[in-house]
């Protein structure tokens, strides 16, 4: 979950590397307040929790109540996946968006106070800065499922898959005959 073997990247670096995808991801997260955060429990099993995501100062922030299970999970194992709220019905509201990475806890009291003032967050709270290892947007275009994936140090990759047994096709890559 979130560990792709790549060096984690701050949100601002992702925006610089893939501005169009980053804008789409921010828009998807901005449509709704609550999203789904996946963390790992002590036994390694997944935990899904509701969360608000905050984009501020070139970072993606995850704030949590004191000693919440998800905060304790991230303190123990910082890997996470964050799914944007897909919205009502089956239309996916412009696509399914997922961000994976590592959560870095902010413990500096001045930084926490500054964030609380800027975001209007009640204290005390846990605050984590997201370091990205993967960003994925999934959409349906015609009869195809389209996955746009970004990983640190790589360009955005686009895969298309139909509703049959054919293998996925990658945009810009010719099939070998």
Short mmCIF file of C-alpha atoms in Angstrom, two decimals:
data_model
loop_
_atom_site.label_atom_id
_atom_site.label_comp_id
_atom_site.label_asym_id
_atom_site.label_seq_id
_atom_site.Cartn_x
_atom_site.Cartn_y
_atom_site.Cartn_z
CA UNK A 1 0.00 0.00 0.00
CA UNK A 2 1.76 3.12 -1.19
CA UNK A 3 5.24 1.58 -1.22
CA UNK A 4 6.41 1.46 -4.82
CA UNK A 5 10.14 1.55 -4.20
CA UNK A 6 10.30 5.19 -5.32
CA UNK A 7 11.54 8.13 -3.28
CA UNK A 8 8.49 9.90 -1.83
CA UNK A 9 7.76 13.34 -3.25
CA UNK A 10 6.06 16.40 -1.76
CA UNK A 11 2.82 17.63 -3.32
CA UNK A 12 4.51 20.72 -4.83
CA UNK A 13 7.03 18.54 -6.66
CA UNK A 14 4.20 16.41 -8.05
CA UNK A 15 2.41 19.58 -9.22
CA UNK A 16 5.57 20.72 -11.00
CA UNK A 17 6.15 17.31 -12.61
CA UNK A 18 2.54 16.62 -13.68
CA UNK A 19 0.54 19.89 -13.48
CA UNK A 20 -2.49 18.70 -15.46
CA UNK A 21 -2.95 15.52 -13.41
CA UNK A 22 -2.27 17.43 -10.17
CA UNK A 23 -5.00 19.97 -11.02
CA UNK A 24 -7.46 17.15 -11.73
CA UNK A 25 -6.59 15.42 -8.46
CA UNK A 26 -7.03 18.63 -6.45
CA UNK A 27 -10.35 19.27 -8.16
CA UNK A 28 -11.59 15.75 -7.34
CA UNK A 29 -10.59 16.09 -3.68
CA UNK A 30 -12.17 19.55 -3.58
CA UNK A 31 -15.62 18.32 -4.65
CA UNK A 32 -16.28 16.71 -1.27
CA UNK A 33 -15.09 17.21 2.28
CA UNK A 34 -14.75 13.58 3.37
CA UNK A 35 -12.55 10.95 1.74
CA UNK A 36 -11.30 7.42 2.57
CA UNK A 37 -7.88 6.83 4.12
CA UNK A 38 -6.34 3.35 4.16
CA UNK A 39 -3.72 2.62 6.83
CA UNK A 40 -2.19 -0.56 8.19
CA UNK A 41 -3.12 -1.99 11.57
CA UNK A 42 -0.45 -3.50 13.84
CA UNK A 43 -1.27 -6.98 12.50
CA UNK A 44 -0.82 -5.77 8.89
CA UNK A 45 -4.49 -5.83 7.99
CA UNK A 46 -5.96 -2.73 6.32
CA UNK A 47 -8.03 -0.09 8.10
CA UNK A 48 -10.30 2.33 6.20
CA UNK A 49 -11.21 5.60 7.87
CA UNK A 50 -12.93 8.78 6.86
CA UNK A 51 -10.71 11.87 6.63
CA UNK A 52 -10.52 15.41 5.32
CA UNK A 53 -7.60 16.19 3.01
CA UNK A 54 -6.13 19.71 2.95
CA UNK A 55 -3.95 21.23 0.23
CA UNK A 56 -2.04 24.15 1.71
CA UNK A 57 1.39 25.70 1.14
CA UNK A 58 2.45 23.23 -1.55
CA UNK A 59 1.65 20.22 0.64
CA UNK A 60 -1.10 17.65 1.08
CA UNK A 61 -2.00 17.52 4.77
CA UNK A 62 -3.84 14.87 6.78
CA UNK A 63 -5.18 16.04 10.15
CA UNK A 64 -6.59 13.68 12.77
CA UNK A 65 -8.06 13.68 16.24
CA UNK A 66 -5.63 12.94 19.07
CA UNK A 67 -4.83 9.25 19.43
CA UNK A 68 -7.24 8.22 16.68
CA UNK A 69 -6.62 4.71 15.35
CA UNK A 70 -5.58 6.03 11.93
CA UNK A 71 -3.03 8.41 13.53
CA UNK A 72 -1.59 5.61 15.64
CA UNK A 73 -1.45 3.39 12.53
CA UNK A 74 0.52 6.06 10.65
CA UNK A 75 2.91 6.61 13.56
CA UNK A 76 3.72 2.91 13.51
CA UNK A 77 3.74 2.45 9.71
CA UNK A 78 3.56 5.63 7.62
CA UNK A 79 2.28 3.97 4.42
CA UNK A 80 -1.17 5.10 3.33
CA UNK A 81 -3.56 5.30 0.41
CA UNK A 82 -6.11 8.11 0.14
CA UNK A 83 -9.16 7.75 -2.11
CA UNK A 84 -11.13 10.83 -3.15
CA UNK A 85 -14.81 10.56 -2.35
CA UNK A 86 -16.31 9.12 -5.56
CA UNK A 87 -19.61 10.98 -5.12
CA UNK A 88 -23.13 9.76 -5.61
CA UNK A 89 -24.25 7.09 -8.05
CA UNK A 90 -22.00 5.27 -10.47
CA UNK A 91 -20.73 8.20 -12.57
CA UNK A 92 -17.53 8.60 -10.46
CA UNK A 93 -17.88 12.40 -10.66
CA UNK A 94 -15.08 12.89 -13.19
CA UNK A 95 -12.96 9.91 -12.26
CA UNK A 96 -11.66 7.89 -9.40
CA UNK A 97 -8.57 9.44 -7.79
CA UNK A 98 -6.13 7.77 -5.40
CA UNK A 99 -2.95 9.10 -3.79
CA UNK A 100 -0.50 6.75 -2.07
CA UNK A 101 2.64 7.46 -0.11
CA UNK A 102 4.10 7.96 3.32
CA UNK A 103 2.75 10.22 6.04
CA UNK A 104 5.31 12.32 7.93
CA UNK A 105 4.07 13.54 11.29
CA UNK A 106 4.56 17.20 12.14
CA UNK A 107 5.37 17.56 15.84
CA UNK A 108 6.90 21.06 16.03
CA UNK A 109 4.54 23.10 18.28
CA UNK A 110 5.03 26.31 16.24
CA UNK A 111 4.26 24.53 12.98
CA UNK A 112 1.15 22.94 14.54
CA UNK A 113 -0.02 26.33 15.89
CA UNK A 114 0.55 27.96 12.48
CA UNK A 115 -1.39 25.20 10.70
CA UNK A 116 -4.22 25.34 13.27
CA UNK A 117 -4.58 29.11 12.74
CA UNK A 118 -4.44 28.90 8.93
CA UNK A 119 -6.81 25.93 8.64
CA UNK A 120 -9.07 26.72 11.58
CA UNK A 121 -8.26 23.31 13.08
CA UNK A 122 -9.13 22.73 16.75
CA UNK A 123 -6.22 21.62 18.90
CA UNK A 124 -4.95 19.17 19.92
CA UNK A 125 -4.61 17.11 16.75
CA UNK A 126 -2.17 14.96 14.81
CA UNK A 127 -0.89 16.49 11.59
CA UNK A 128 0.80 14.52 8.82
CA UNK A 129 2.39 15.80 5.61
CA UNK A 130 1.90 13.43 2.68
CA UNK A 131 4.93 12.32 0.70
CA UNK A 132 3.67 10.80 -2.54
CA UNK A 133 4.82 7.54 -4.09
CA UNK A 134 1.94 7.16 -6.56
CA UNK A 135 -1.03 9.09 -7.92
CA UNK A 136 -3.69 7.32 -10.00
CA UNK A 137 -6.74 8.65 -11.82
CA UNK A 138 -9.17 6.12 -13.30
CA UNK A 139 -11.87 7.15 -15.77
CA UNK A 140 -14.19 5.50 -18.24
CA UNK A 141 -13.83 6.81 -21.79
CA UNK A 142 -16.25 5.22 -24.21
CA UNK A 143 -15.80 1.45 -23.82
CA UNK A 144 -12.40 1.72 -22.11
CA UNK A 145 -11.16 2.07 -18.56
CA UNK A 146 -8.30 4.59 -18.60
CA UNK A 147 -5.67 4.71 -15.85
CA UNK A 148 -3.31 7.67 -15.62
CA UNK A 149 -0.51 6.95 -13.18
CA UNK A 150 2.33 9.14 -11.89
CA UNK A 151 5.28 8.01 -9.81
CA UNK A 152 8.26 10.11 -8.66
CA UNK A 153 10.90 10.51 -11.34
CA UNK A 154 8.63 9.23 -14.13
CA UNK A 155 6.26 10.88 -16.58
CA UNK A 156 2.52 10.26 -16.38
CA UNK A 157 1.70 6.86 -17.88
CA UNK A 158 -1.68 6.18 -19.51
CA UNK A 159 -3.06 2.64 -19.81
CA UNK A 160 -6.31 1.77 -21.59
CA UNK A 161 -8.23 -1.43 -21.07
CA UNK A 162 -11.38 -2.64 -22.79
CA UNK A 163 -14.05 -4.92 -21.39
CA UNK A 164 -12.58 -8.03 -23.02
CA UNK A 165 -9.58 -10.35 -22.67
CA UNK A 166 -7.24 -8.05 -24.63
CA UNK A 167 -4.20 -6.83 -22.70
CA UNK A 168 -4.07 -3.16 -21.66
CA UNK A 169 -2.57 -0.70 -24.16
CA UNK A 170 -0.24 2.10 -23.14
CA UNK A 171 -0.62 5.45 -24.89
CA UNK A 172 2.46 6.24 -26.96
CA UNK A 173 3.77 2.66 -26.91
CA UNK A 174 3.51 0.53 -30.04
CA UNK A 175 2.49 -3.12 -29.61
CA UNK A 176 5.13 -5.64 -30.66
CA UNK A 177 4.03 -7.96 -33.48
#
